[in-house]
């Protein structure tokens, strides 16, 4: 039988998911409900509820949970036990019983850096909106994962693969474990003889299979190396400071009255952030091997 598979399809969006630390006390799901023009939806339009399901389709707790809403955000409370396992939760938000929004939320095993550490970076003034700091951290983690091709925190994904009588599948690297392989009829594949190359992200199934299969697996490093972690903090701080600068983002150079010219770099191919020292680190870890963290 063949040793490869035809193609893989991600089950969830690769970016834009709220991250929640596994085992954290009092975790909550956050989302924004908007109308057709993108304006916030308020509670006076009906009772807002939330129903949560896991990646395997099982419901988390009771349906139509109570929701706390503010002018621009809704939140739904979880228990520590409900968010203890690496997973991707799907939240269905309803107003007056009508589905208005579906969001995904990733439960991760670690944070590469904390908001407190971000707040200690130069130029991050007291009073920065914490929600924006959370959002900026997620943006940075999304970008770094996209550029390097690996996750720098333990996480879980489900991907769909089409096999043509094959037994080898390439998943995310580093591959921590394979939790399930399910066929189109919802029947599980026996994982007893499964062999994993953790660094290469390869799983060999005991016996060839054909058709579409959904594979649930844990992947990602425990933490990033020190230089990459520092680069992440630098990038997040730069994103927060940009709106405070009076220099246009289009500027390539600025000259002062003394004839001193300051040159600026910019993002482009092989230079994803436009910050030289950050990009040098990111490029170092593109396609990171299994001997890093």
PDB file of C-alpha atoms in Angstrom:
ATOM      1  CA  UNK A   1       0.000   0.000   0.000  1.00  0.00           C
ATOM      2  CA  UNK A   2       0.959   3.631  -0.484  1.00  0.00           C
ATOM      3  CA  UNK A   3       2.787   5.597   2.172  1.00  0.00           C
ATOM      4  CA  UNK A   4       1.169   8.991   1.564  1.00  0.00           C
ATOM      5  CA  UNK A   5      -2.183  10.725   1.516  1.00  0.00           C
ATOM      6  CA  UNK A   6      -3.708  13.087  -1.009  1.00  0.00           C
ATOM      7  CA  UNK A   7      -4.566  16.226   0.932  1.00  0.00           C
ATOM      8  CA  UNK A   8      -5.573  17.681   4.288  1.00  0.00           C
ATOM      9  CA  UNK A   9      -8.231  20.244   5.175  1.00  0.00           C
ATOM     10  CA  UNK A  10      -8.296  22.264   8.423  1.00  0.00           C
ATOM     11  CA  UNK A  11     -11.507  21.873  10.389  1.00  0.00           C
ATOM     12  CA  UNK A  12     -11.171  25.193  12.254  1.00  0.00           C
ATOM     13  CA  UNK A  13      -9.885  28.667  11.321  1.00  0.00           C
ATOM     14  CA  UNK A  14      -6.129  28.896  11.826  1.00  0.00           C
ATOM     15  CA  UNK A  15      -6.274  32.470  13.119  1.00  0.00           C
ATOM     16  CA  UNK A  16      -8.590  34.677  15.154  1.00  0.00           C
ATOM     17  CA  UNK A  17      -9.503  32.141  17.840  1.00  0.00           C
ATOM     18  CA  UNK A  18      -9.635  33.243  21.462  1.00  0.00           C
ATOM     19  CA  UNK A  19      -7.051  31.277  23.454  1.00  0.00           C
ATOM     20  CA  UNK A  20      -7.836  29.984  26.947  1.00  0.00           C
ATOM     21  CA  UNK A  21      -5.255  28.428  29.276  1.00  0.00           C
ATOM     22  CA  UNK A  22      -6.027  24.823  30.200  1.00  0.00           C
ATOM     23  CA  UNK A  23      -6.912  24.423  33.869  1.00  0.00           C
ATOM     24  CA  UNK A  24      -7.218  28.170  34.522  1.00  0.00           C
ATOM     25  CA  UNK A  25      -9.681  29.257  37.231  1.00  0.00           C
ATOM     26  CA  UNK A  26     -12.965  30.818  36.085  1.00  0.00           C
ATOM     27  CA  UNK A  27     -12.348  30.769  32.322  1.00  0.00           C
ATOM     28  CA  UNK A  28     -14.824  32.518  30.045  1.00  0.00           C
ATOM     29  CA  UNK A  29     -15.638  32.585  26.356  1.00  0.00           C
ATOM     30  CA  UNK A  30     -15.695  36.024  24.747  1.00  0.00           C
ATOM     31  CA  UNK A  31     -17.357  37.132  21.530  1.00  0.00           C
ATOM     32  CA  UNK A  32     -18.804  40.188  19.820  1.00  0.00           C
ATOM     33  CA  UNK A  33     -22.323  40.158  18.429  1.00  0.00           C
ATOM     34  CA  UNK A  34     -22.973  42.674  15.663  1.00  0.00           C
ATOM     35  CA  UNK A  35     -25.788  43.620  13.309  1.00  0.00           C
ATOM     36  CA  UNK A  36     -25.679  43.787   9.508  1.00  0.00           C
ATOM     37  CA  UNK A  37     -23.602  46.969   9.632  1.00  0.00           C
ATOM     38  CA  UNK A  38     -21.097  45.614  12.132  1.00  0.00           C
ATOM     39  CA  UNK A  39     -22.550  47.615  15.033  1.00  0.00           C
ATOM     40  CA  UNK A  40     -22.851  45.988  18.490  1.00  0.00           C
ATOM     41  CA  UNK A  41     -26.066  44.105  19.252  1.00  0.00           C
ATOM     42  CA  UNK A  42     -27.512  44.937  22.656  1.00  0.00           C
ATOM     43  CA  UNK A  43     -29.466  42.776  25.085  1.00  0.00           C
ATOM     44  CA  UNK A  44     -32.682  44.749  24.575  1.00  0.00           C
ATOM     45  CA  UNK A  45     -33.077  42.841  21.310  1.00  0.00           C
ATOM     46  CA  UNK A  46     -33.790  39.651  23.250  1.00  0.00           C
ATOM     47  CA  UNK A  47     -32.296  37.224  25.775  1.00  0.00           C
ATOM     48  CA  UNK A  48     -28.768  36.161  24.827  1.00  0.00           C
ATOM     49  CA  UNK A  49     -27.704  32.554  25.471  1.00  0.00           C
ATOM     50  CA  UNK A  50     -24.715  30.360  24.607  1.00  0.00           C
ATOM     51  CA  UNK A  51     -24.414  26.639  23.858  1.00  0.00           C
ATOM     52  CA  UNK A  52     -20.917  25.101  23.807  1.00  0.00           C
ATOM     53  CA  UNK A  53     -19.713  21.940  22.084  1.00  0.00           C
ATOM     54  CA  UNK A  54     -16.358  20.183  21.963  1.00  0.00           C
ATOM     55  CA  UNK A  55     -14.467  19.230  18.817  1.00  0.00           C
ATOM     56  CA  UNK A  56     -15.933  15.705  19.020  1.00  0.00           C
ATOM     57  CA  UNK A  57     -19.474  17.135  18.962  1.00  0.00           C
ATOM     58  CA  UNK A  58     -20.353  16.531  22.619  1.00  0.00           C
ATOM     59  CA  UNK A  59     -22.086  19.348  24.456  1.00  0.00           C
ATOM     60  CA  UNK A  60     -20.314  21.078  27.336  1.00  0.00           C
ATOM     61  CA  UNK A  61     -22.713  21.377  30.269  1.00  0.00           C
ATOM     62  CA  UNK A  62     -26.238  22.660  29.778  1.00  0.00           C
ATOM     63  CA  UNK A  63     -27.575  24.173  26.564  1.00  0.00           C
ATOM     64  CA  UNK A  64     -28.480  27.864  26.353  1.00  0.00           C
ATOM     65  CA  UNK A  65     -26.274  29.059  29.185  1.00  0.00           C
ATOM     66  CA  UNK A  66     -26.753  32.491  30.657  1.00  0.00           C
ATOM     67  CA  UNK A  67     -24.590  35.204  29.102  1.00  0.00           C
ATOM     68  CA  UNK A  68     -23.152  38.417  30.498  1.00  0.00           C
ATOM     69  CA  UNK A  69     -23.256  41.244  27.983  1.00  0.00           C
ATOM     70  CA  UNK A  70     -21.753  44.710  27.755  1.00  0.00           C
ATOM     71  CA  UNK A  71     -21.963  47.355  25.047  1.00  0.00           C
ATOM     72  CA  UNK A  72     -19.450  45.605  22.781  1.00  0.00           C
ATOM     73  CA  UNK A  73     -18.916  42.073  24.094  1.00  0.00           C
ATOM     74  CA  UNK A  74     -20.679  38.980  25.424  1.00  0.00           C
ATOM     75  CA  UNK A  75     -19.099  36.434  27.766  1.00  0.00           C
ATOM     76  CA  UNK A  76     -20.059  32.926  28.840  1.00  0.00           C
ATOM     77  CA  UNK A  77     -18.587  31.352  31.967  1.00  0.00           C
ATOM     78  CA  UNK A  78     -16.927  27.922  32.041  1.00  0.00           C
ATOM     79  CA  UNK A  79     -15.797  25.830  34.971  1.00  0.00           C
ATOM     80  CA  UNK A  80     -12.138  24.911  35.370  1.00  0.00           C
ATOM     81  CA  UNK A  81     -12.959  21.264  34.626  1.00  0.00           C
ATOM     82  CA  UNK A  82     -14.765  22.187  31.395  1.00  0.00           C
ATOM     83  CA  UNK A  83     -11.612  23.856  30.078  1.00  0.00           C
ATOM     84  CA  UNK A  84      -9.059  21.379  31.422  1.00  0.00           C
ATOM     85  CA  UNK A  85      -8.322  19.465  28.190  1.00  0.00           C
ATOM     86  CA  UNK A  86      -6.653  20.766  25.038  1.00  0.00           C
ATOM     87  CA  UNK A  87      -9.502  21.267  22.592  1.00  0.00           C
ATOM     88  CA  UNK A  88     -11.311  23.679  20.306  1.00  0.00           C
ATOM     89  CA  UNK A  89     -14.710  24.710  21.665  1.00  0.00           C
ATOM     90  CA  UNK A  90     -17.517  25.945  19.431  1.00  0.00           C
ATOM     91  CA  UNK A  91     -19.914  28.476  20.961  1.00  0.00           C
ATOM     92  CA  UNK A  92     -23.331  29.122  19.428  1.00  0.00           C
ATOM     93  CA  UNK A  93     -24.731  32.495  20.535  1.00  0.00           C
ATOM     94  CA  UNK A  94     -28.482  32.995  20.278  1.00  0.00           C
ATOM     95  CA  UNK A  95     -30.715  36.015  20.777  1.00  0.00           C
ATOM     96  CA  UNK A  96     -34.321  35.173  21.549  1.00  0.00           C
ATOM     97  CA  UNK A  97     -33.623  31.572  20.496  1.00  0.00           C
ATOM     98  CA  UNK A  98     -32.270  32.570  17.056  1.00  0.00           C
ATOM     99  CA  UNK A  99     -28.618  31.795  16.244  1.00  0.00           C
ATOM    100  CA  UNK A 100     -26.760  35.052  15.647  1.00  0.00           C
ATOM    101  CA  UNK A 101     -23.105  34.038  15.831  1.00  0.00           C
ATOM    102  CA  UNK A 102     -20.833  30.973  16.022  1.00  0.00           C
ATOM    103  CA  UNK A 103     -17.325  31.366  17.454  1.00  0.00           C
ATOM    104  CA  UNK A 104     -14.385  29.051  18.103  1.00  0.00           C
ATOM    105  CA  UNK A 105     -12.155  29.090  21.177  1.00  0.00           C
ATOM    106  CA  UNK A 106      -8.848  27.250  21.547  1.00  0.00           C
ATOM    107  CA  UNK A 107      -7.814  25.710  24.884  1.00  0.00           C
ATOM    108  CA  UNK A 108      -4.004  25.803  25.019  1.00  0.00           C
ATOM    109  CA  UNK A 109      -1.437  24.306  27.354  1.00  0.00           C
ATOM    110  CA  UNK A 110       0.684  27.416  27.989  1.00  0.00           C
ATOM    111  CA  UNK A 111       1.134  31.111  27.228  1.00  0.00           C
ATOM    112  CA  UNK A 112       4.434  32.101  25.574  1.00  0.00           C
ATOM    113  CA  UNK A 113       4.294  35.415  27.472  1.00  0.00           C
ATOM    114  CA  UNK A 114       1.989  37.160  29.917  1.00  0.00           C
ATOM    115  CA  UNK A 115       0.152  40.478  29.690  1.00  0.00           C
ATOM    116  CA  UNK A 116       2.159  41.652  32.724  1.00  0.00           C
ATOM    117  CA  UNK A 117       5.401  41.019  30.814  1.00  0.00           C
ATOM    118  CA  UNK A 118       4.027  42.882  27.814  1.00  0.00           C
ATOM    119  CA  UNK A 119       3.145  45.791  30.098  1.00  0.00           C
ATOM    120  CA  UNK A 120       6.797  46.088  31.163  1.00  0.00           C
ATOM    121  CA  UNK A 121       8.011  46.778  27.629  1.00  0.00           C
ATOM    122  CA  UNK A 122       9.255  50.281  26.848  1.00  0.00           C
ATOM    123  CA  UNK A 123       6.534  52.634  25.674  1.00  0.00           C
ATOM    124  CA  UNK A 124       3.631  50.532  27.000  1.00  0.00           C
ATOM    125  CA  UNK A 125       2.039  53.102  29.242  1.00  0.00           C
ATOM    126  CA  UNK A 126      -0.230  52.398  32.187  1.00  0.00           C
ATOM    127  CA  UNK A 127      -3.839  52.576  31.122  1.00  0.00           C
ATOM    128  CA  UNK A 128      -3.527  50.620  27.863  1.00  0.00           C
ATOM    129  CA  UNK A 129      -6.795  48.788  27.275  1.00  0.00           C
ATOM    130  CA  UNK A 130      -6.315  45.214  28.526  1.00  0.00           C
ATOM    131  CA  UNK A 131      -8.683  43.788  25.919  1.00  0.00           C
ATOM    132  CA  UNK A 132      -6.505  45.319  23.216  1.00  0.00           C
ATOM    133  CA  UNK A 133      -3.430  43.797  24.878  1.00  0.00           C
ATOM    134  CA  UNK A 134      -5.120  40.366  24.846  1.00  0.00           C
ATOM    135  CA  UNK A 135      -6.030  40.863  21.186  1.00  0.00           C
ATOM    136  CA  UNK A 136      -2.514  41.997  20.298  1.00  0.00           C
ATOM    137  CA  UNK A 137      -1.012  38.922  21.944  1.00  0.00           C
ATOM    138  CA  UNK A 138      -3.318  36.646  19.921  1.00  0.00           C
ATOM    139  CA  UNK A 139      -2.403  38.498  16.718  1.00  0.00           C
ATOM    140  CA  UNK A 140       1.295  37.993  17.403  1.00  0.00           C
ATOM    141  CA  UNK A 141       0.873  34.292  18.180  1.00  0.00           C
ATOM    142  CA  UNK A 142      -1.176  33.849  14.991  1.00  0.00           C
ATOM    143  CA  UNK A 143       1.477  35.617  12.902  1.00  0.00           C
ATOM    144  CA  UNK A 144       4.437  33.765  14.429  1.00  0.00           C
ATOM    145  CA  UNK A 145       2.690  30.413  14.018  1.00  0.00           C
ATOM    146  CA  UNK A 146       1.904  31.254  10.386  1.00  0.00           C
ATOM    147  CA  UNK A 147       5.454  32.360   9.575  1.00  0.00           C
ATOM    148  CA  UNK A 148       7.312  29.543  11.358  1.00  0.00           C
ATOM    149  CA  UNK A 149       4.778  26.835  10.511  1.00  0.00           C
ATOM    150  CA  UNK A 150       4.589  25.456  14.054  1.00  0.00           C
ATOM    151  CA  UNK A 151       2.714  26.243  17.290  1.00  0.00           C
ATOM    152  CA  UNK A 152       4.733  27.557  20.228  1.00  0.00           C
ATOM    153  CA  UNK A 153       2.276  26.323  22.839  1.00  0.00           C
ATOM    154  CA  UNK A 154       0.580  22.923  23.235  1.00  0.00           C
ATOM    155  CA  UNK A 155      -2.754  22.895  21.400  1.00  0.00           C
ATOM    156  CA  UNK A 156      -5.289  20.635  19.695  1.00  0.00           C
ATOM    157  CA  UNK A 157      -6.579  20.499  16.139  1.00  0.00           C
ATOM    158  CA  UNK A 158      -8.816  18.316  14.009  1.00  0.00           C
ATOM    159  CA  UNK A 159      -7.867  18.006  10.344  1.00  0.00           C
ATOM    160  CA  UNK A 160      -9.578  16.095   7.549  1.00  0.00           C
ATOM    161  CA  UNK A 161      -7.474  13.924   5.267  1.00  0.00           C
ATOM    162  CA  UNK A 162      -8.235  11.974   2.122  1.00  0.00           C
ATOM    163  CA  UNK A 163      -6.439   8.630   1.897  1.00  0.00           C
ATOM    164  CA  UNK A 164      -6.018   6.373  -1.131  1.00  0.00           C
ATOM    165  CA  UNK A 165      -5.167   3.086   0.523  1.00  0.00           C
ATOM    166  CA  UNK A 166      -2.418   4.792   2.471  1.00  0.00           C
ATOM    167  CA  UNK A 167      -1.148   4.345   6.010  1.00  0.00           C
ATOM    168  CA  UNK A 168       1.050   7.396   6.604  1.00  0.00           C
ATOM    169  CA  UNK A 169      -0.263  10.862   7.425  1.00  0.00           C
ATOM    170  CA  UNK A 170       1.637  14.125   7.928  1.00  0.00           C
ATOM    171  CA  UNK A 171       0.207  16.299  10.698  1.00  0.00           C
ATOM    172  CA  UNK A 172       1.327  19.429  12.561  1.00  0.00           C
ATOM    173  CA  UNK A 173       4.845  19.481  13.984  1.00  0.00           C
ATOM    174  CA  UNK A 174       5.909  18.753  16.642  1.00  0.00           C
ATOM    175  CA  UNK A 175       3.249  16.064  17.028  1.00  0.00           C
ATOM    176  CA  UNK A 176       2.525  15.381  20.684  1.00  0.00           C
ATOM    177  CA  UNK A 177      -0.182  12.705  20.316  1.00  0.00           C
ATOM    178  CA  UNK A 178      -2.994  11.442  18.095  1.00  0.00           C
ATOM    179  CA  UNK A 179      -6.251  11.241  20.043  1.00  0.00           C
ATOM    180  CA  UNK A 180      -8.629  10.007  17.358  1.00  0.00           C
ATOM    181  CA  UNK A 181      -8.986   8.987  13.710  1.00  0.00           C
ATOM    182  CA  UNK A 182     -12.635   8.915  12.597  1.00  0.00           C
ATOM    183  CA  UNK A 183     -14.005   7.859   9.200  1.00  0.00           C
ATOM    184  CA  UNK A 184     -16.893   9.459   7.282  1.00  0.00           C
ATOM    185  CA  UNK A 185     -19.420   7.212   9.029  1.00  0.00           C
ATOM    186  CA  UNK A 186     -18.224   8.296  12.466  1.00  0.00           C
ATOM    187  CA  UNK A 187     -16.413   4.999  13.135  1.00  0.00           C
ATOM    188  CA  UNK A 188     -13.043   5.188  14.924  1.00  0.00           C
ATOM    189  CA  UNK A 189      -9.816   3.655  13.658  1.00  0.00           C
ATOM    190  CA  UNK A 190      -7.999   1.423  16.145  1.00  0.00           C
ATOM    191  CA  UNK A 191      -4.943   3.361  17.367  1.00  0.00           C
ATOM    192  CA  UNK A 192      -3.279   0.403  19.093  1.00  0.00           C
ATOM    193  CA  UNK A 193      -0.573  -0.039  16.444  1.00  0.00           C
ATOM    194  CA  UNK A 194      -0.131   3.658  15.664  1.00  0.00           C
ATOM    195  CA  UNK A 195       3.480   4.807  15.410  1.00  0.00           C
ATOM    196  CA  UNK A 196       4.427   8.484  15.700  1.00  0.00           C
ATOM    197  CA  UNK A 197       7.482  10.446  14.624  1.00  0.00           C
ATOM    198  CA  UNK A 198       6.951  13.401  16.965  1.00  0.00           C
ATOM    199  CA  UNK A 199       9.508  15.760  15.432  1.00  0.00           C
ATOM    200  CA  UNK A 200       8.465  15.162  11.816  1.00  0.00           C
ATOM    201  CA  UNK A 201       4.757  15.207  12.664  1.00  0.00           C
ATOM    202  CA  UNK A 202       4.186  11.848  10.971  1.00  0.00           C
ATOM    203  CA  UNK A 203       1.799   9.110  12.101  1.00  0.00           C
ATOM    204  CA  UNK A 204       1.871   5.588  10.641  1.00  0.00           C
ATOM    205  CA  UNK A 205      -1.440   3.741  10.887  1.00  0.00           C
ATOM    206  CA  UNK A 206      -1.462  -0.037  11.362  1.00  0.00           C
ATOM    207  CA  UNK A 207      -3.068  -0.968   8.034  1.00  0.00           C
ATOM    208  CA  UNK A 208      -3.950   0.991   4.886  1.00  0.00           C
ATOM    209  CA  UNK A 209      -7.158   3.047   4.749  1.00  0.00           C
ATOM    210  CA  UNK A 210      -9.084   4.862   2.024  1.00  0.00           C
ATOM    211  CA  UNK A 211     -11.520   7.786   1.973  1.00  0.00           C
ATOM    212  CA  UNK A 212     -11.971  10.851   4.157  1.00  0.00           C
ATOM    213  CA  UNK A 213     -10.901  10.726   7.810  1.00  0.00           C
ATOM    214  CA  UNK A 214     -10.887  13.321  10.624  1.00  0.00           C
ATOM    215  CA  UNK A 215      -7.764  13.191  12.783  1.00  0.00           C
ATOM    216  CA  UNK A 216      -7.692  14.813  16.219  1.00  0.00           C
ATOM    217  CA  UNK A 217      -4.174  15.482  17.450  1.00  0.00           C
ATOM    218  CA  UNK A 218      -2.195  17.507  19.970  1.00  0.00           C
ATOM    219  CA  UNK A 219       0.826  19.433  18.731  1.00  0.00           C
ATOM    220  CA  UNK A 220       3.114  22.351  19.514  1.00  0.00           C
ATOM    221  CA  UNK A 221       6.147  23.082  21.676  1.00  0.00           C
ATOM    222  CA  UNK A 222       5.992  23.506  25.440  1.00  0.00           C
ATOM    223  CA  UNK A 223       7.359  27.036  25.039  1.00  0.00           C
ATOM    224  CA  UNK A 224       9.370  29.092  22.541  1.00  0.00           C
ATOM    225  CA  UNK A 225      13.141  29.563  22.823  1.00  0.00           C
ATOM    226  CA  UNK A 226      14.244  32.689  24.702  1.00  0.00           C
ATOM    227  CA  UNK A 227      15.104  34.715  21.595  1.00  0.00           C
ATOM    228  CA  UNK A 228      11.791  33.932  19.892  1.00  0.00           C
ATOM    229  CA  UNK A 229       9.868  34.747  23.067  1.00  0.00           C
ATOM    230  CA  UNK A 230      11.641  38.111  23.265  1.00  0.00           C
ATOM    231  CA  UNK A 231      10.826  38.754  19.589  1.00  0.00           C
ATOM    232  CA  UNK A 232       7.147  38.035  20.273  1.00  0.00           C
ATOM    233  CA  UNK A 233       7.113  40.580  23.112  1.00  0.00           C
ATOM    234  CA  UNK A 234       8.877  43.171  20.942  1.00  0.00           C
ATOM    235  CA  UNK A 235       6.353  42.661  18.139  1.00  0.00           C
ATOM    236  CA  UNK A 236       3.337  42.870  20.465  1.00  0.00           C
ATOM    237  CA  UNK A 237       4.640  46.057  22.097  1.00  0.00           C
ATOM    238  CA  UNK A 238       5.294  47.618  18.687  1.00  0.00           C
ATOM    239  CA  UNK A 239       1.712  46.888  17.625  1.00  0.00           C
ATOM    240  CA  UNK A 240       0.346  48.636  20.712  1.00  0.00           C
ATOM    241  CA  UNK A 241       2.623  51.679  20.340  1.00  0.00           C
ATOM    242  CA  UNK A 242       1.977  52.353  16.669  1.00  0.00           C
ATOM    243  CA  UNK A 243      -1.187  54.361  17.193  1.00  0.00           C
ATOM    244  CA  UNK A 244       0.766  56.661  19.542  1.00  0.00           C
ATOM    245  CA  UNK A 245       3.349  57.572  16.889  1.00  0.00           C
ATOM    246  CA  UNK A 246       2.996  60.787  14.887  1.00  0.00           C
ATOM    247  CA  UNK A 247       5.032  59.290  12.028  1.00  0.00           C
ATOM    248  CA  UNK A 248       2.957  57.914   9.167  1.00  0.00           C
ATOM    249  CA  UNK A 249       3.139  54.161   8.623  1.00  0.00           C
ATOM    250  CA  UNK A 250       3.882  54.970   4.968  1.00  0.00           C
ATOM    251  CA  UNK A 251       7.066  56.858   5.839  1.00  0.00           C
ATOM    252  CA  UNK A 252      10.312  55.281   4.660  1.00  0.00           C
ATOM    253  CA  UNK A 253      12.572  57.959   6.144  1.00  0.00           C
ATOM    254  CA  UNK A 254      12.326  61.048   8.344  1.00  0.00           C
ATOM    255  CA  UNK A 255      14.803  63.956   8.468  1.00  0.00           C
ATOM    256  CA  UNK A 256      15.116  66.458  11.303  1.00  0.00           C
ATOM    257  CA  UNK A 257      16.282  70.072  11.277  1.00  0.00           C
ATOM    258  CA  UNK A 258      19.892  69.028  11.908  1.00  0.00           C
ATOM    259  CA  UNK A 259      20.085  67.007   8.705  1.00  0.00           C
ATOM    260  CA  UNK A 260      19.875  63.659  10.460  1.00  0.00           C
ATOM    261  CA  UNK A 261      17.833  61.133   8.472  1.00  0.00           C
ATOM    262  CA  UNK A 262      16.208  58.128  10.096  1.00  0.00           C
ATOM    263  CA  UNK A 263      15.472  55.158   7.807  1.00  0.00           C
ATOM    264  CA  UNK A 264      12.563  52.729   8.379  1.00  0.00           C
ATOM    265  CA  UNK A 265      12.226  49.155   7.189  1.00  0.00           C
ATOM    266  CA  UNK A 266       8.895  47.675   6.133  1.00  0.00           C
ATOM    267  CA  UNK A 267       7.204  44.304   5.901  1.00  0.00           C
ATOM    268  CA  UNK A 268       7.566  42.208   2.778  1.00  0.00           C
ATOM    269  CA  UNK A 269       8.560  38.762   1.469  1.00  0.00           C
ATOM    270  CA  UNK A 270      11.022  37.167   3.890  1.00  0.00           C
ATOM    271  CA  UNK A 271      10.540  40.184   6.165  1.00  0.00           C
ATOM    272  CA  UNK A 272       7.082  39.575   7.647  1.00  0.00           C
ATOM    273  CA  UNK A 273       6.957  42.258  10.354  1.00  0.00           C
ATOM    274  CA  UNK A 274       9.234  45.028   9.074  1.00  0.00           C
ATOM    275  CA  UNK A 275      11.204  44.959  12.336  1.00  0.00           C
ATOM    276  CA  UNK A 276      14.712  43.784  11.425  1.00  0.00           C
ATOM    277  CA  UNK A 277      15.726  42.066  14.656  1.00  0.00           C
ATOM    278  CA  UNK A 278      12.301  40.395  15.026  1.00  0.00           C
ATOM    279  CA  UNK A 279      12.322  39.151  11.442  1.00  0.00           C
ATOM    280  CA  UNK A 280      15.841  37.760  11.811  1.00  0.00           C
ATOM    281  CA  UNK A 281      14.623  35.602  14.705  1.00  0.00           C
ATOM    282  CA  UNK A 282      11.421  34.523  12.952  1.00  0.00           C
ATOM    283  CA  UNK A 283      13.325  33.420   9.853  1.00  0.00           C
ATOM    284  CA  UNK A 284      15.658  31.380  12.061  1.00  0.00           C
ATOM    285  CA  UNK A 285      12.725  29.234  13.202  1.00  0.00           C
ATOM    286  CA  UNK A 286      10.872  28.751   9.930  1.00  0.00           C
ATOM    287  CA  UNK A 287      10.127  25.005   9.721  1.00  0.00           C
ATOM    288  CA  UNK A 288      11.575  24.569  13.227  1.00  0.00           C
ATOM    289  CA  UNK A 289      13.088  21.142  13.929  1.00  0.00           C
ATOM    290  CA  UNK A 290      12.398  18.964  16.961  1.00  0.00           C
ATOM    291  CA  UNK A 291      15.381  19.969  19.069  1.00  0.00           C
ATOM    292  CA  UNK A 292      14.344  23.440  20.192  1.00  0.00           C
ATOM    293  CA  UNK A 293      12.172  23.567  23.296  1.00  0.00           C
TER     294      UNK A 293
END
